[in-house]
Short mmCIF file of C-alpha atoms in Angstrom, two decimals:
data_model
loop_
_atom_site.label_atom_id
_atom_site.label_comp_id
_atom_site.label_asym_id
_atom_site.label_seq_id
_atom_site.Cartn_x
_atom_site.Cartn_y
_atom_site.Cartn_z
CA MET F 14 -42.40 11.88 -76.51
CA ALA F 15 -39.42 13.28 -77.59
CA ASP F 16 -40.48 15.80 -80.66
CA SER F 17 -42.69 17.44 -77.76
CA ILE F 18 -39.67 18.41 -76.17
CA GLN F 19 -38.62 21.99 -77.11
CA LYS F 20 -35.44 22.64 -78.87
CA ILE F 21 -33.28 25.49 -78.21
CA LYS F 22 -33.79 27.78 -81.26
CA GLN F 23 -30.70 29.85 -80.97
CA PRO F 24 -28.19 27.28 -79.29
CA GLU F 25 -24.91 28.50 -78.46
CA LEU F 26 -21.87 27.54 -81.28
CA LEU F 27 -18.40 27.38 -80.77
CA PHE F 28 -15.72 27.44 -83.56
CA GLY F 29 -12.40 26.36 -83.12
CA PHE F 30 -9.79 27.36 -85.37
CA VAL F 31 -6.73 26.16 -86.58
CA CYS F 32 -4.56 28.13 -88.89
CA PRO F 33 -0.94 27.67 -89.87
CA ILE F 34 1.61 30.04 -88.99
CA GLY F 35 1.79 32.63 -91.73
CA ALA F 36 -2.17 32.27 -92.68
CA ASP F 37 -3.43 35.32 -91.62
CA MET F 38 -6.81 34.16 -89.83
CA THR F 39 -8.13 37.98 -89.17
CA PRO F 40 -10.25 38.08 -92.11
CA ALA F 41 -12.14 35.35 -91.12
CA ILE F 42 -12.50 35.72 -87.54
CA GLN F 43 -13.91 39.46 -88.37
CA SER F 44 -16.30 37.81 -91.26
CA PHE F 45 -17.73 35.54 -88.27
CA ARG F 46 -18.30 37.72 -86.18
CA ARG F 47 -20.17 40.51 -88.33
CA HIS F 48 -22.27 37.57 -89.77
CA PHE F 49 -23.39 36.44 -85.95
CA SER F 50 -23.57 39.91 -84.68
CA ARG F 51 -25.95 40.35 -87.69
CA ARG F 52 -27.79 37.68 -86.44
CA GLY F 53 -28.44 39.10 -82.84
CA TYR F 54 -25.81 36.83 -81.47
CA LYS F 55 -23.20 37.65 -79.00
CA VAL F 56 -19.65 37.20 -80.26
CA VAL F 57 -17.18 36.17 -77.71
CA GLU F 58 -13.57 35.65 -78.93
CA ILE F 59 -10.83 33.63 -76.94
CA LYS F 60 -7.56 33.44 -77.63
CA VAL F 61 -6.13 30.24 -76.38
CA THR F 62 -2.59 31.68 -75.59
CA ASP F 63 -3.92 34.73 -73.32
CA VAL F 64 -3.71 32.27 -70.34
CA PHE F 65 0.13 32.52 -70.60
CA LYS F 66 0.56 35.50 -69.13
CA VAL F 67 -1.48 34.22 -65.91
CA LEU F 68 0.28 30.92 -66.22
CA GLN F 69 3.94 32.07 -66.24
CA LYS F 70 3.54 33.71 -62.78
CA TYR F 71 3.20 30.59 -61.20
CA PHE F 72 4.88 27.92 -63.82
CA ALA F 73 8.04 30.06 -65.21
CA PRO F 74 8.81 29.71 -68.94
CA GLU F 75 12.04 27.62 -69.51
CA ASP F 76 12.82 30.24 -72.03
CA PRO F 77 10.93 33.50 -70.94
CA LEU F 78 8.13 34.87 -73.20
CA ASP F 79 9.55 37.67 -75.14
CA LYS F 80 7.90 39.82 -77.57
CA SER F 81 10.93 41.98 -78.50
CA THR F 82 10.48 40.71 -81.91
CA LEU F 83 7.39 38.62 -84.12
CA HIS F 84 10.17 35.70 -84.33
CA ARG F 85 11.20 35.42 -80.73
CA ARG F 86 7.49 35.76 -79.72
CA TYR F 87 6.60 33.17 -82.21
CA VAL F 88 9.60 30.72 -80.49
CA THR F 89 8.93 31.62 -77.07
CA TYR F 90 5.06 30.99 -77.11
CA ILE F 91 5.61 27.52 -78.98
CA GLY F 92 8.20 26.72 -76.65
CA TYR F 93 6.01 27.52 -73.60
CA GLY F 94 2.80 25.67 -75.09
CA ASN F 95 5.19 22.80 -75.64
CA GLN F 96 6.62 22.88 -71.96
CA ILE F 97 2.68 23.62 -70.14
CA ARG F 98 1.59 20.67 -72.54
CA GLY F 99 4.42 18.34 -70.91
CA LYS F 100 3.51 19.18 -67.82
CA PHE F 101 -0.21 19.18 -67.93
CA GLY F 102 -1.28 16.56 -70.60
CA ASP F 103 -1.33 17.32 -74.11
CA SER F 104 -5.40 18.50 -73.94
CA ILE F 105 -4.55 21.33 -70.79
CA LEU F 106 -4.93 24.52 -73.44
CA ALA F 107 -8.26 23.23 -74.56
CA SER F 108 -9.49 22.55 -71.38
CA LEU F 109 -8.88 25.92 -70.08
CA ALA F 110 -10.71 27.56 -72.97
CA ILE F 111 -13.66 25.67 -71.99
CA ARG F 112 -13.18 27.21 -68.43
CA ARG F 113 -12.96 30.30 -70.19
CA VAL F 114 -16.16 29.81 -72.01
CA MET F 115 -18.23 28.45 -68.84
CA ALA F 116 -16.79 32.25 -67.24
CA LYS F 117 -18.13 34.08 -70.37
CA ARG F 118 -21.61 32.27 -70.11
CA VAL F 119 -21.85 33.17 -66.64
CA LYS F 120 -21.11 36.92 -67.31
CA LEU F 121 -23.10 37.24 -70.39
CA SER F 122 -26.05 35.16 -70.35
CA ASN F 123 -29.31 35.95 -68.16
CA SER F 124 -31.46 32.94 -67.01
CA ASP F 125 -34.15 32.96 -69.77
CA GLU F 126 -31.16 32.64 -72.28
CA LYS F 127 -27.99 31.26 -70.54
CA PHE F 128 -27.54 28.42 -73.53
CA SER F 129 -28.94 30.66 -76.36
CA LYS F 130 -27.29 33.06 -78.79
CA ILE F 131 -23.37 33.30 -77.96
CA VAL F 132 -20.93 31.72 -80.18
CA TYR F 133 -17.75 31.47 -79.55
CA LEU F 134 -14.74 32.13 -81.88
CA VAL F 135 -11.95 30.05 -80.25
CA HIS F 136 -8.15 30.28 -81.70
CA GLN F 137 -6.25 28.50 -82.51
CA PHE F 138 -5.51 24.84 -81.76
CA LYS F 139 -2.48 22.79 -82.39
CA ARG F 140 -3.34 19.18 -81.62
CA LYS F 141 -5.63 16.00 -81.87
CA GLU F 142 -5.76 16.35 -78.52
CA GLU F 143 -7.43 19.34 -77.92
CA ILE F 144 -10.01 19.09 -81.04
CA ASP F 145 -11.05 15.65 -79.62
CA LEU F 146 -11.56 17.39 -76.19
CA LEU F 147 -13.77 19.90 -77.88
CA ARG F 148 -15.66 17.51 -79.95
CA SER F 149 -16.10 15.19 -76.84
CA VAL F 150 -17.76 17.93 -74.86
CA TYR F 151 -19.74 20.32 -77.32
CA GLY F 152 -20.42 17.35 -80.32
CA LYS F 153 -22.37 19.20 -83.07
CA LEU F 154 -21.88 22.43 -81.68
CA PHE F 155 -18.46 22.40 -82.09
CA PHE F 156 -17.00 22.95 -85.59
CA GLN F 157 -13.45 23.20 -86.76
CA ILE F 158 -12.52 25.85 -88.97
CA SER F 159 -9.54 25.36 -91.08
CA ILE F 160 -7.74 28.45 -92.70
CA TYR F 161 -5.67 27.61 -96.07
CA SER F 162 -2.71 29.24 -97.46
CA ARG F 163 -0.47 27.62 -99.63
CA ARG F 164 3.07 26.80 -97.60
CA GLY F 165 5.01 29.38 -99.95
CA ALA F 166 2.54 32.08 -99.42
CA ARG F 167 2.87 31.39 -95.83
CA VAL F 168 6.58 31.83 -95.98
CA ASP F 169 6.53 35.08 -97.76
CA TYR F 170 4.36 36.45 -95.43
CA LEU F 171 6.39 35.72 -92.33
CA SER F 172 9.16 36.98 -93.91
CA ARG F 173 7.66 40.48 -94.54
CA LYS F 174 6.41 40.32 -90.95
CA PHE F 175 9.82 39.45 -89.38
CA ALA F 176 11.73 42.05 -91.83
CA ASN F 177 8.94 45.15 -90.62
CA SER F 178 9.26 44.01 -87.02
CA HIS F 179 12.82 44.25 -87.37
CA ASN F 180 12.25 47.68 -89.12
CA ALA F 181 14.24 45.97 -92.29
CA THR F 182 13.53 46.12 -95.91
CA GLY F 183 14.95 42.70 -97.21
CA PRO F 184 12.62 39.88 -96.33
CA LEU F 185 14.83 37.16 -98.22
CA LYS F 186 17.12 37.74 -94.70
CA TYR F 187 14.48 36.34 -92.53
CA ARG F 188 13.19 33.88 -94.86
CA HIS F 189 15.17 30.79 -93.25
CA LEU F 190 13.41 31.55 -90.04
CA ALA F 191 9.88 31.38 -91.44
CA GLU F 192 10.90 28.37 -93.30
CA SER F 193 11.88 26.70 -89.97
CA LEU F 194 8.55 28.19 -87.82
CA VAL F 195 6.37 26.98 -90.78
CA GLN F 196 7.90 22.88 -90.65
CA ASP F 197 8.17 23.25 -86.56
CA ASP F 198 4.36 24.22 -87.22
CA GLU F 199 3.25 21.74 -89.11
CA ASN F 200 4.89 18.81 -86.98
CA GLU F 201 7.39 19.59 -84.60
CA VAL F 202 10.19 16.68 -85.26
CA GLY F 203 11.56 15.31 -81.70
CA LYS F 204 9.09 17.40 -79.82
CA VAL F 205 6.92 14.94 -78.02
CA HIS F 206 4.30 17.73 -76.90
CA GLY F 207 5.07 20.08 -79.98
CA GLN F 208 2.97 21.60 -82.42
CA ARG F 209 0.92 19.04 -84.88
CA VAL F 210 -1.22 21.31 -87.33
CA ALA F 211 -0.35 18.99 -90.19
CA LYS F 212 -2.24 16.20 -88.01
CA ILE F 213 -5.54 17.68 -87.70
CA PHE F 214 -5.80 20.77 -90.17
CA HIS F 215 -7.74 18.26 -92.31
CA ASP F 216 -10.09 17.05 -89.87
CA ALA F 217 -12.10 20.67 -90.56
CA ASP F 218 -15.59 20.80 -90.74
CA PHE F 219 -15.05 23.89 -92.99
CA ILE F 220 -11.92 25.13 -95.13
CA ALA F 221 -11.58 28.80 -95.70
CA ASN F 222 -8.99 29.27 -98.50
CA LEU F 223 -6.94 32.89 -98.72
CA ASP F 224 -5.35 32.49 -101.66
CA VAL F 225 -8.28 31.82 -104.13
CA ASP F 226 -9.96 34.76 -106.05
CA LEU F 227 -13.21 33.96 -104.01
CA ASN F 228 -13.27 36.81 -100.98
CA ILE F 229 -13.09 35.07 -97.28
CA ASP F 230 -16.23 36.95 -96.63
CA VAL F 231 -18.43 35.26 -99.28
CA GLN F 232 -16.79 31.84 -98.37
CA ILE F 233 -17.72 32.31 -94.66
CA ASP F 234 -21.14 34.03 -95.55
CA ARG F 235 -21.85 30.61 -97.37
CA PHE F 236 -20.62 28.64 -94.68
CA CYS F 237 -22.76 30.40 -92.48
CA GLU F 238 -25.49 30.70 -94.49
CA LEU F 239 -25.88 26.75 -94.68
CA LEU F 240 -25.64 26.61 -90.76
CA PHE F 241 -28.67 28.72 -90.35
CA GLY F 242 -30.68 26.38 -92.78
CA SER F 243 -30.70 28.21 -96.17
CA ASN F 244 -32.29 26.75 -98.81
CA ARG F 245 -30.42 28.12 -101.61
CA ILE F 246 -27.35 26.77 -101.34
CA SER F 247 -25.84 23.11 -103.24
CA PRO F 248 -22.63 21.70 -102.64
CA THR F 249 -19.74 23.36 -105.30
CA HIS F 250 -17.95 20.21 -107.56
CA ARG F 251 -15.10 20.34 -105.36
CA GLU F 252 -17.57 19.63 -101.87
CA TYR F 253 -19.43 16.75 -103.95
CA GLY F 254 -16.27 15.16 -105.57
CA LEU F 255 -14.64 15.09 -102.12
CA PHE F 256 -17.60 14.02 -100.54
CA LEU F 257 -17.91 10.63 -103.25
CA ALA F 258 -13.88 9.94 -102.72
CA LYS F 259 -15.10 9.72 -99.08
CA ALA F 260 -17.73 7.21 -99.24
CA ALA F 261 -15.80 5.20 -101.91
CA ALA F 262 -12.98 5.16 -99.04
CA LEU F 263 -15.36 3.97 -96.42
CA ARG F 264 -15.53 0.67 -98.18
CA SER F 265 -11.89 -0.24 -97.44
CA LEU F 266 -10.77 -2.80 -95.32
CA ASP F 267 -6.97 -1.87 -95.40
CA LEU F 268 -4.87 -2.69 -92.74
CA SER F 269 -3.41 0.54 -92.91
CA ARG F 270 -5.63 3.34 -93.75
CA GLN F 271 -8.98 4.09 -95.87
CA VAL F 272 -8.21 6.43 -98.65
CA GLY F 273 -10.85 7.31 -101.75
CA ALA F 274 -10.78 8.75 -104.93
CA ALA F 275 -13.39 9.89 -107.63
CA ILE F 276 -12.57 11.14 -111.27
CA PHE F 277 -15.05 13.51 -113.12
CA SER F 278 -14.82 14.67 -116.77
CA GLN F 279 -13.93 18.03 -117.52
CA HIS F 280 -18.12 18.76 -117.94
CA GLY F 281 -18.38 17.56 -114.11
CA GLU F 282 -19.69 14.23 -114.91
CA ILE F 283 -18.71 10.95 -112.50
CA ILE F 284 -16.47 8.83 -114.24
CA SER F 285 -15.08 6.54 -111.57
CA LEU F 286 -14.93 5.81 -108.08
CA GLY F 287 -11.65 3.85 -106.32
CA SER F 288 -10.62 2.66 -102.83
CA ASN F 289 -7.57 1.16 -101.67
CA GLU F 290 -8.36 -2.70 -101.96
CA VAL F 291 -6.98 -5.83 -103.08
CA PRO F 292 -7.70 -6.34 -106.74
CA LYS F 293 -9.55 -9.95 -108.10
CA ALA F 294 -9.37 -11.66 -111.09
CA GLY F 295 -11.66 -10.40 -114.05
CA GLY F 296 -11.04 -6.54 -113.18
CA GLY F 297 -11.75 -4.37 -110.22
CA THR F 298 -11.25 -5.15 -106.32
CA TYR F 299 -12.91 -7.50 -103.77
CA TRP F 300 -15.87 -6.51 -102.51
CA ALA F 301 -18.20 -8.07 -99.00
CA ASP F 302 -20.47 -10.26 -101.09
CA ASP F 303 -18.13 -11.54 -103.50
CA PRO F 304 -18.50 -14.99 -103.71
CA TYR F 305 -14.64 -14.93 -102.86
CA ASP F 306 -12.74 -13.09 -101.16
CA ASP F 307 -8.81 -12.83 -99.92
CA ARG F 308 -8.26 -9.42 -98.61
CA ASP F 309 -5.24 -8.79 -96.13
CA PHE F 310 -7.55 -9.05 -93.43
CA LYS F 311 -8.56 -12.64 -94.36
CA ARG F 312 -4.71 -13.36 -94.27
CA LYS F 313 -4.19 -11.50 -90.84
CA TYR F 314 -1.09 -9.45 -92.26
CA ASP F 315 0.30 -6.60 -93.96
CA SER F 316 2.33 -8.04 -96.78
CA ASN F 317 4.36 -4.71 -97.32
CA PHE F 318 5.34 -4.80 -93.66
CA VAL F 319 6.72 -8.09 -93.98
CA ARG F 320 8.70 -7.61 -96.88
CA LYS F 321 10.04 -4.88 -95.45
CA LYS F 322 10.99 -6.75 -92.31
CA GLU F 323 12.36 -9.30 -94.84
CA ILE F 324 14.51 -6.76 -96.17
CA LEU F 325 15.90 -5.30 -93.22
CA ALA F 326 16.74 -8.81 -91.85
CA GLU F 327 18.79 -9.41 -95.25
CA LEU F 328 20.71 -6.27 -94.63
CA VAL F 329 21.60 -6.80 -90.86
CA GLY F 330 22.48 -9.85 -91.79
CA LEU F 331 24.93 -8.61 -94.43
CA ILE F 332 26.21 -5.85 -92.24
CA SER F 333 25.97 -7.08 -89.01
CA PRO F 334 25.48 -11.01 -88.94
CA GLY F 335 23.77 -12.70 -85.90
CA ARG F 336 22.42 -9.35 -84.70
CA ASN F 337 18.36 -10.26 -84.05
CA SER F 338 16.88 -7.74 -86.99
CA ASP F 339 13.24 -7.68 -84.97
CA ASP F 340 14.83 -5.21 -82.13
CA LEU F 341 15.71 -3.13 -84.57
CA MET F 342 12.24 -2.64 -85.60
CA ASN F 343 11.58 -1.14 -82.06
CA ASP F 344 14.26 1.67 -82.81
CA PRO F 345 12.52 5.19 -84.09
CA ARG F 346 15.41 5.58 -86.24
CA ILE F 347 14.37 2.21 -88.41
CA ARG F 348 10.64 3.14 -88.06
CA ASP F 349 10.89 6.85 -89.57
CA SER F 350 13.77 5.46 -92.06
CA GLN F 351 12.81 5.93 -95.65
CA LEU F 352 13.35 2.20 -95.80
CA MET F 353 10.01 1.49 -93.98
CA ASP F 354 8.12 4.20 -95.82
CA ALA F 355 8.46 1.78 -99.02
CA LEU F 356 4.91 1.20 -100.79
CA GLU F 357 5.53 -1.15 -103.55
CA TYR F 358 5.01 -4.54 -101.60
CA GLY F 359 1.34 -4.20 -100.65
CA ARG F 360 -1.49 -6.15 -102.39
CA MET F 361 -3.87 -3.68 -102.40
CA VAL F 362 -4.49 -1.17 -105.52
CA HIS F 363 -4.12 2.18 -104.43
CA ALA F 364 -7.38 4.34 -104.66
CA GLU F 365 -6.35 6.91 -107.29
CA MET F 366 -4.98 3.80 -109.40
CA SER F 367 -8.04 1.68 -108.83
CA ALA F 368 -10.40 4.70 -110.31
CA LEU F 369 -8.18 4.91 -113.26
CA SER F 370 -8.51 1.29 -113.67
CA ASP F 371 -11.85 1.01 -113.52
CA ALA F 372 -12.17 3.90 -115.91
CA ALA F 373 -9.79 2.42 -118.46
CA ARG F 374 -11.63 -0.99 -117.93
CA THR F 375 -14.83 0.45 -118.80
CA GLY F 376 -13.77 2.84 -121.92
CA HIS F 377 -14.10 6.13 -120.05
CA PRO F 378 -11.75 8.51 -120.85
CA VAL F 379 -10.33 10.99 -118.05
CA ILE F 380 -8.48 13.20 -120.16
CA GLY F 381 -8.59 16.91 -118.97
CA GLY F 382 -10.74 15.38 -115.82
CA THR F 383 -10.64 16.25 -112.19
CA LEU F 384 -9.35 13.48 -109.44
CA TYR F 385 -10.68 14.27 -106.20
CA CYS F 386 -8.90 11.92 -103.15
CA THR F 387 -8.77 11.81 -99.39
CA THR F 388 -5.38 12.05 -99.34
CA PHE F 389 -2.11 13.53 -101.53
CA PRO F 390 -1.37 10.70 -104.15
CA CYS F 391 1.54 8.61 -103.48
CA HIS F 392 4.46 8.92 -105.89
CA MET F 393 3.82 5.46 -107.60
CA CYS F 394 0.12 7.15 -108.16
CA ALA F 395 1.97 10.72 -109.12
CA LYS F 396 2.96 9.15 -112.47
CA HIS F 397 -0.43 7.38 -113.29
CA ILE F 398 -2.24 10.50 -113.07
CA VAL F 399 0.05 12.29 -115.39
CA ALA F 400 0.05 9.83 -117.72
CA SER F 401 -3.65 9.36 -117.52
CA GLY F 402 -4.33 12.86 -118.57
CA ILE F 403 -5.72 14.02 -116.04
CA LYS F 404 -5.71 17.79 -115.67
CA ASN F 405 -6.59 18.83 -112.08
CA VAL F 406 -5.97 16.75 -108.52
CA VAL F 407 -7.74 17.99 -105.18
CA PHE F 408 -6.69 16.64 -102.20
CA LEU F 409 -7.70 16.90 -98.65
CA GLU F 410 -5.07 15.13 -96.00
CA PRO F 411 -1.41 15.69 -96.74
CA TYR F 412 1.07 12.59 -97.42
CA PRO F 413 4.52 13.48 -96.66
CA LYS F 414 5.80 9.88 -97.55
CA SER F 415 4.98 10.92 -101.21
CA LEU F 416 8.17 11.71 -103.07
CA ALA F 417 5.93 13.01 -106.34
CA ALA F 418 7.50 16.57 -105.88
CA ASP F 419 10.80 15.35 -106.27
CA LEU F 420 10.15 12.91 -108.65
CA HIS F 421 7.71 14.54 -111.01
CA ALA F 422 8.48 18.27 -110.61
CA ASP F 423 8.75 18.66 -114.24
CA SER F 424 4.78 17.35 -114.98
CA ILE F 425 3.10 18.35 -111.69
CA LYS F 426 2.37 21.70 -110.21
CA ILE F 427 1.75 21.46 -106.32
CA GLU F 428 -0.31 24.31 -104.52
CA GLY F 429 0.81 26.91 -107.22
CA SER F 430 4.66 26.55 -106.26
CA ASP F 431 7.42 27.84 -108.37
CA ARG F 432 8.89 24.97 -110.24
CA GLY F 433 11.65 26.74 -111.19
CA HIS F 434 13.07 25.68 -115.16
CA TYR F 435 10.22 23.41 -114.98
CA GLN F 436 7.88 26.71 -114.91
CA MET F 437 7.31 26.30 -118.56
CA PHE F 438 6.36 22.89 -119.03
CA PRO F 439 2.75 21.68 -118.60
CA ALA F 440 2.01 20.63 -115.62
CA VAL F 441 -1.10 18.85 -113.43
CA ASP F 442 -2.51 20.93 -110.84
CA PHE F 443 -2.67 19.63 -107.48
CA GLU F 444 -4.91 21.67 -105.25
CA HIS F 445 -5.67 21.46 -101.82
CA PHE F 446 -9.52 21.38 -101.22
CA TYR F 447 -11.44 24.21 -99.21
CA GLY F 448 -15.27 23.80 -98.41
CA VAL F 449 -17.60 22.06 -96.41
CA THR F 450 -15.37 18.66 -95.97
CA PRO F 451 -17.31 15.33 -95.91
CA ARG F 452 -16.82 15.06 -92.03
CA ARG F 453 -20.47 17.26 -92.07
CA TYR F 454 -21.22 17.15 -95.44
CA ARG F 455 -24.55 15.37 -95.13
CA GLU F 456 -26.19 17.26 -91.92
CA ILE F 457 -24.69 20.30 -93.58
CA PHE F 458 -26.16 19.89 -97.03
CA GLU F 459 -29.51 17.29 -96.47
CA ARG F 460 -32.87 19.70 -96.14
CA GLY F 461 -36.30 18.44 -96.35
CA SER F 462 -39.21 20.13 -98.58
CA ARG F 463 -38.04 23.58 -99.82
CA LYS F 464 -41.88 24.96 -100.76
CA ASP F 465 -44.53 25.77 -98.70
CA GLU F 466 -47.12 22.78 -98.89
CA ALA F 467 -50.32 25.26 -98.69
CA ASN F 468 -49.35 27.20 -101.75
CA GLY F 469 -45.78 25.74 -103.41
CA ALA F 470 -43.72 28.76 -102.92
CA PHE F 471 -40.12 28.26 -102.16
CA ILE F 472 -39.30 28.84 -98.41
CA GLU F 473 -35.78 30.68 -98.22
CA TYR F 474 -34.76 28.84 -94.88
CA GLN F 475 -35.43 25.37 -93.60
CA ASN F 476 -37.11 26.15 -90.65
CA GLU F 477 -39.07 28.90 -92.01
CA GLU F 478 -36.89 31.57 -90.49
CA ALA F 479 -32.96 31.84 -90.34
CA LEU F 480 -32.11 29.34 -87.43
CA PRO F 481 -29.14 26.77 -86.90
CA ILE F 482 -29.47 23.73 -88.38
CA VAL F 483 -28.10 21.99 -84.90
CA ASP F 484 -31.19 20.50 -82.54
CA VAL F 485 -30.02 20.85 -79.01
CA LYS F 486 -33.32 20.47 -76.59
CA TYR F 487 -31.26 20.42 -73.85
CA PRO F 488 -27.33 21.82 -72.92
CA PHE F 489 -25.98 18.37 -72.28
CA TYR F 490 -22.21 19.90 -72.62
CA SER F 491 -22.71 22.19 -69.40
CA LYS F 492 -21.94 18.74 -67.43
CA LEU F 493 -19.16 17.66 -69.88
CA GLU F 494 -17.63 20.79 -69.33
CA GLU F 495 -17.51 20.82 -65.67
CA TYR F 496 -16.70 16.74 -65.66
CA LEU F 497 -13.66 16.49 -68.86
CA THR F 498 -12.10 19.62 -67.36
CA GLN F 499 -11.75 18.08 -63.69
CA ASP F 500 -8.21 16.82 -64.29
CA ALA F 501 -6.99 20.02 -65.78
CA ILE F 502 -8.14 21.82 -62.82
CA ALA F 503 -6.83 19.59 -60.57
CA ALA F 504 -3.50 19.65 -62.08
CA LEU F 505 -3.27 23.60 -62.29
CA LYS F 506 -3.75 23.53 -58.36
CA GLN F 507 -0.38 21.86 -58.00
CA ILE F 508 0.46 25.73 -59.01
CA VAL F 509 -2.53 27.83 -58.75
CA THR F 510 -4.48 28.28 -56.02
CA GLU F 511 -8.40 28.41 -56.43
CA ALA F 512 -9.10 32.23 -56.03
CA GLU F 513 -6.02 32.53 -58.66
CA LEU F 514 -7.71 30.40 -60.98
CA THR F 515 -10.46 32.96 -61.60
CA ASP F 516 -7.46 34.85 -63.86
CA VAL F 517 -7.23 32.23 -66.12
CA ASP F 518 -11.12 31.41 -66.40
CA THR F 519 -11.45 35.45 -67.42
#
């Protein structure tokens, strides 16, 4: 019965962009616009901060919006965004973006194509709550697009832009301002409602890389072709490698997080997989169907956390006898201290070391190979990676606790960074992943038959014509748009009348 319901052939699609400050996403936006325009879609671009010019009339910025220089614009807009989130909730800007999508749909659609052939390019988002709301409303119609550029390149770009906005020729004078903004954008420490780009960047469905030789148009056209069901495109080594690393991660029952790693030979063959799990006698780590199992969930505690508490109690006893160390564990200064970042008291083998151990145990050399990992390696894993002869590391999620960059600057190169006086030393390249992420890997690459069953001829597109692979039979999200933005609208009504809200929506 369900198969008889005709699906929307060319459904609306919504792309939400996450782009760290200093990475120019304009070429990516233009590339998406060109691709969808060629396919007959109406393209709507929505800039999240455009609502600021309306909201400031009714909710005054503590630091007035200032466009006198580029740096002042960034600072005042970031501050006002934080202020808005503090007043109306951390997903408020996504709620307002959804309201604008609703308004644009009414304006652009006719009754026959109300939920068809419109693509929304919405930029840009800074917090997990915003992305979560969009995924909740639009489901598979929503794609998070993250735009990557290495940190050093972003700082250089911002420094030049700041110099230009001051009509100055020396960007070095403004480098400290660029460094500060890049850091605040990644994670505004001490700001409860601040920007958290580093927390959401890796949750993308697709990551475009501005720094590689592969043109941004080529990267985005490939992704769009996949979305329209092209039968000509298969995963890259990078995409396949990280997908396997993610698959390995999903078998972990570690109490803190799931991490996975996959090692490939220099010729592209799979050598080993690893996840962060407790080791067992005889080699390897525990599996769910082993006859014996003593992973941490069986013991019901994290040995690393317990040991750190014991060390803290010992130090407190030496410095301030009689003081209760348990109270200190609730102090944010203690929780965020380097002591609590200690890793070495956990029972589990880290994913990267598990993959290296398995390769060594089974007699497969890894020299010259590539290690794909879901999370940037910690400093303990980094030294084993270097010692093993691995040539390249490709990672997705950052790991701020890692001291790898400080401890092994002589032997690793992170995202093309300048290594100072170690520049001539050989190094293992640590590179950020780009391409189709594991999040939608199966959905985007899985295909049925690629041939005409009548004559065996190759079929260019999965549905015999270029149509989005997203299967939508009813615009369910139109109800969710209304329902999940009610709270935001109700909060705004405290300062804006119903009639004035249309200014925000349009």
